[in-house]
Coordinates of C-alpha atoms in Angstrom, one line a residue:
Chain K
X1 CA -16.5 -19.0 75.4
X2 CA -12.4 -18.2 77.0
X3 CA -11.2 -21.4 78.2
X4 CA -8.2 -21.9 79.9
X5 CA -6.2 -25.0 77.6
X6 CA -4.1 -27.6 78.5
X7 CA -1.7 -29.9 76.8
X8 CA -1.3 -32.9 77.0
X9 CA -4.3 -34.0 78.5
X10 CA -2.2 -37.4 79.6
X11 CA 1.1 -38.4 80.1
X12 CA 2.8 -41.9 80.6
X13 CA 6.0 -41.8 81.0
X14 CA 9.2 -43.7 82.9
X15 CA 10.6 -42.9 86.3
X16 CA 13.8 -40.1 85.6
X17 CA 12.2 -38.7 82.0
X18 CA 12.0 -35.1 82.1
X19 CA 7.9 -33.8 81.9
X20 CA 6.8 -31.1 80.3
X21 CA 3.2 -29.8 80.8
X22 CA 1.8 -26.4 79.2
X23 CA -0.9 -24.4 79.8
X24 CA -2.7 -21.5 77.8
X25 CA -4.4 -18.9 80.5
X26 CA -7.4 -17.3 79.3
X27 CA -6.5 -13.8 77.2
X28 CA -6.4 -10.4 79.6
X29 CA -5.8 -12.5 82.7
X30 CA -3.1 -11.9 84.2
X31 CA -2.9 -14.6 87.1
X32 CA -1.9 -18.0 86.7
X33 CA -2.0 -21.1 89.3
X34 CA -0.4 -24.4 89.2
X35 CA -2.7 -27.3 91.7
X36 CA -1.5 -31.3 92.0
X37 CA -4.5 -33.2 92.4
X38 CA -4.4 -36.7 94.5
X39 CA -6.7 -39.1 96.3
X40 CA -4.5 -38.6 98.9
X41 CA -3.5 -35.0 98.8
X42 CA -6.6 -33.7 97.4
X43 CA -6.2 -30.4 95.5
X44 CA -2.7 -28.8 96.5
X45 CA -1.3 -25.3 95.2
X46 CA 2.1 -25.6 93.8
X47 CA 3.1 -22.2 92.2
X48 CA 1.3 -19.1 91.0
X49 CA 2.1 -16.0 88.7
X50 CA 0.7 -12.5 88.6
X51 CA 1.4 -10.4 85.0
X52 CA 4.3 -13.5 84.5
X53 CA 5.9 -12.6 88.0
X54 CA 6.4 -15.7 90.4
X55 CA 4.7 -15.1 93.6
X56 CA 5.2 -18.0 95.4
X57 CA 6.0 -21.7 94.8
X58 CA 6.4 -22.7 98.1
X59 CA 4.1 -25.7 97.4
X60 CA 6.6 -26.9 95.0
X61 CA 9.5 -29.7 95.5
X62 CA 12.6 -27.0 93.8
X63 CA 14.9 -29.9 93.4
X64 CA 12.4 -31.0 90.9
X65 CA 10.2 -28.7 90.0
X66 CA 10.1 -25.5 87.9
X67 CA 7.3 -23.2 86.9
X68 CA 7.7 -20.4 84.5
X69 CA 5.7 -18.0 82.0
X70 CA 7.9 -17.1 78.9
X71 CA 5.5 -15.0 78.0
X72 CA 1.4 -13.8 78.6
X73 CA 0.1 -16.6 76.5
X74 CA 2.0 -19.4 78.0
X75 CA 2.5 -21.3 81.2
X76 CA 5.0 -24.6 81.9
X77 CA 5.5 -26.3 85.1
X78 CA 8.7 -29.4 84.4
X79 CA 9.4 -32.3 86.5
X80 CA 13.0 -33.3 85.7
X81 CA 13.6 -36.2 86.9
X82 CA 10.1 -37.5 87.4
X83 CA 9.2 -40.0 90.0
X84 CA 6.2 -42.4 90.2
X85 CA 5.2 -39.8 93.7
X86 CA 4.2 -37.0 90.6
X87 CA 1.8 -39.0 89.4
X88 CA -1.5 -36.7 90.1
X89 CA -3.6 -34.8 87.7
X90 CA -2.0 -31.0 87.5
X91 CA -4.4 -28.5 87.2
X92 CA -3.5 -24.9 85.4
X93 CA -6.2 -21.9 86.4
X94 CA -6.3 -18.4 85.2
X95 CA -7.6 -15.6 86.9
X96 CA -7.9 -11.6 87.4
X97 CA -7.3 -10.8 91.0
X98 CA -10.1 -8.7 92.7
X99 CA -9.5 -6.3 96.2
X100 CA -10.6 -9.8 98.2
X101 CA -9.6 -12.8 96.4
X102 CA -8.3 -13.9 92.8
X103 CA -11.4 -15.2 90.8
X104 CA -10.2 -18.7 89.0
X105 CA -10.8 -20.6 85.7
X106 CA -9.4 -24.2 85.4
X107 CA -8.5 -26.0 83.2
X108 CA -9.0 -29.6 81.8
X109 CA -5.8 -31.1 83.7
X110 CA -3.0 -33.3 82.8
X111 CA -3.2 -36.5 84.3
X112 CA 0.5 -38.0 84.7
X113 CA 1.4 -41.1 85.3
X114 CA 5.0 -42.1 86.2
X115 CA 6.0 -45.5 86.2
Chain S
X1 CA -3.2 -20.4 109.2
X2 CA -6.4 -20.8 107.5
X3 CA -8.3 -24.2 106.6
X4 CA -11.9 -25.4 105.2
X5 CA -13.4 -28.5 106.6
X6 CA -16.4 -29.8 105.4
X7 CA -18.2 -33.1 105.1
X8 CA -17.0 -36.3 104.0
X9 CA -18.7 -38.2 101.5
X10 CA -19.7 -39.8 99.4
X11 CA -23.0 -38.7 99.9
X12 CA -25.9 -40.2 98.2
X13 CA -29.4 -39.1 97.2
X14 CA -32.4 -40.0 94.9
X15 CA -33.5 -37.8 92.8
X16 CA -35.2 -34.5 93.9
X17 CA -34.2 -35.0 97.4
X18 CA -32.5 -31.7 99.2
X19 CA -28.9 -31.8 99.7
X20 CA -27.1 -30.4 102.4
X21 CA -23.1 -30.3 102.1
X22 CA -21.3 -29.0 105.3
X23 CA -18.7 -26.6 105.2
X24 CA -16.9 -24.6 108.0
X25 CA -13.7 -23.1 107.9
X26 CA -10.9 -21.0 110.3
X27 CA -9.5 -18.1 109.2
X28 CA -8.3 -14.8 110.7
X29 CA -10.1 -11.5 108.9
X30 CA -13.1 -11.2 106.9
X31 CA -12.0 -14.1 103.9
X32 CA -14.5 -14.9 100.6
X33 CA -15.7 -18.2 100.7
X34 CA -16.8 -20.6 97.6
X35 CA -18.0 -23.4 96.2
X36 CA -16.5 -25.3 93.2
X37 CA -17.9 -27.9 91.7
X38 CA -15.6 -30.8 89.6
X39 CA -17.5 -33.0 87.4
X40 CA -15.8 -36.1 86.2
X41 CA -12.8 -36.0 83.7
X42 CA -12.6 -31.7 84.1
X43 CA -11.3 -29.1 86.5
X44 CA -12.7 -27.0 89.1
X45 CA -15.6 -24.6 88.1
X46 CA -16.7 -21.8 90.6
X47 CA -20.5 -22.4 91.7
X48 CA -21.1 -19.7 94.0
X49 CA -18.7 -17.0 95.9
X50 CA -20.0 -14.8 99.1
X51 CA -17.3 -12.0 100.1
X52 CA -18.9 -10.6 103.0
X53 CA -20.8 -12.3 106.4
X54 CA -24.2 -12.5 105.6
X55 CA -24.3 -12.5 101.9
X56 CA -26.4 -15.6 99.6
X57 CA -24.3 -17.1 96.5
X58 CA -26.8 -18.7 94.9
X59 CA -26.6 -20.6 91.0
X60 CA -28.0 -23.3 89.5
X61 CA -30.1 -23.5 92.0
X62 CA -27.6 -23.9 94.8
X63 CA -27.0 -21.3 97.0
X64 CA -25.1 -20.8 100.3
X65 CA -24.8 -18.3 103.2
X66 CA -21.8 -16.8 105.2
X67 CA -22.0 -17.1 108.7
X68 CA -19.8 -15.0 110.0
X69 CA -20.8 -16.5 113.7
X70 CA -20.7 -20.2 113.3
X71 CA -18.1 -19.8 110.7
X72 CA -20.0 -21.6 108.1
X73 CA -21.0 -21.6 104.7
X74 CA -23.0 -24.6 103.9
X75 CA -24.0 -25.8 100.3
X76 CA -27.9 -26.3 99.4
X77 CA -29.7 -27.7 96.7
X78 CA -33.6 -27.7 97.4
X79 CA -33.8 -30.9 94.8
X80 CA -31.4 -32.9 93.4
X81 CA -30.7 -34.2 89.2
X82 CA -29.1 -36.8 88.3
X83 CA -26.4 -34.2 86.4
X84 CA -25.5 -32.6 89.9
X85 CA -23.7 -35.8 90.7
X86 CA -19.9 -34.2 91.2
X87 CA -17.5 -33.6 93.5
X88 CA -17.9 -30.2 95.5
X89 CA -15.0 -28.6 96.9
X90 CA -15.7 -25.5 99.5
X91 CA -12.8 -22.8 99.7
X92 CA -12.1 -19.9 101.2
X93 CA -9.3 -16.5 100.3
X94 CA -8.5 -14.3 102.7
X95 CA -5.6 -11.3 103.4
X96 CA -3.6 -13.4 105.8
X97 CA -2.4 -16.2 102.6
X98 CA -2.1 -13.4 100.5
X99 CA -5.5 -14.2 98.8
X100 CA -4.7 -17.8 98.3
X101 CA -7.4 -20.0 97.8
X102 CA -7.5 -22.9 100.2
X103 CA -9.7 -26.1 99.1
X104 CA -11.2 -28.3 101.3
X105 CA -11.1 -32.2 100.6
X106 CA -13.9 -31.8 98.4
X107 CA -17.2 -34.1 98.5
X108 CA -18.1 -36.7 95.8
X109 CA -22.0 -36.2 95.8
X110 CA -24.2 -39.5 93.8
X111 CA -27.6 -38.8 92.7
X112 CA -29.4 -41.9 91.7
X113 CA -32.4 -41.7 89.0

């Protein structure tokens, strides 16, 4: 059974520590998606891939943020510096784009917590 | 540009009761619509899809509609378990957001025993 993996599962860390979060997609697809969760928020899209190509990451904050896929098996979204506002689960999926919509597989999450 | 609404919860049943979870949404085009379901601690798992007005997703036992004329696509269970209790988050992709998915606010369903 594919799953999409993600590592770490949490992450406490200090206000202006740089974060790291990685994510494994599911072998032969070749989308990937980054989501913040919050109470507040709710689920937000932050950056997506297709075959490793940025597509847009107008959902995320650039002075901050970076997303990037060295290669097919591997997915990172940083925070450098971190604030306490990043503290939200963050949500990798995986997918294989069909003619009307891209067909998604989450993952587990990191929850982050920035203090 | 495009957006789901849909109920706001929590909503609360006793077992076996039917469950009704509104969703409607705005969109230009012909979009998919979903439902995902997130049970506590994990992500987002697809429930149902319907990519065309007047199809059924059905699974699990839930199924939903798309109304292409009351721009709906509501979420029903005929009878509830105690393991549906999640929170369900309806969704739509469509050509105008470049087949984005956009969530709504998701509601946190509770089925009592």
């Amino acid at each position: 059974d594919a799953r999409v993996t993600q590592t770490p599962r949490h992450k406490v860390t200090e206000m202006g520590q740089e974060v790291t979060m990685r994510c494994q997609p599911i072998l032969g697809h070749n989308t990937v998606f980054w989501y913040r969760q919050t109470m507040m928020q709710g689920l937000e899209l932050l950056a997506y891939f297709r075959n490793r190509a940025p597509l847009d990451d107008s959902g995320m904050p650039k002075d901050r943020f970076s997303a990037e896929m060295p290669d097919a098996t591997l997915a990172t979204l940083k925070i450098q510096p971190s604030e306490p506002r990043d503290s939200a689960v963050y949500f990798c999926a995986s997918g294989l784009n069909r003619a009307t919509h891209y067909e998604q597989y989450f993952g587990p999450g990191t929850r982050l917590t920035v203090t | 540009g495009d957006s789901v609404t849909q109920m706001e919860g929590p909503v609360t049943l006793s077992e076996e009761a039917c469950l009704t979870i509104n969703c409607t949404y705005t969109a230009t085009g012909y979009p998919s619509l979903f439902w995902y379901v997130q049970y506590p601690g994990e992500g987002l798992q697809l429930l149902l899809k319907a990519t065309k007005a007047d199809d059924k997703g059905s699974n699990k036992g839930f199924e939903a509609t798309y109304r292409k004329e009351t721009t709906s696509f509501h979420l029903e269970k005929g009878s509830v378990q105690v393991s549906d209790s999640a929170v369900y988050f309806c969704a739509l992709s469509g050509d105008t957001g470049g087949f984005k998915t956009i969530f709504g606010a998701g509601t946190r369903l509770f089925v009592k025993a």
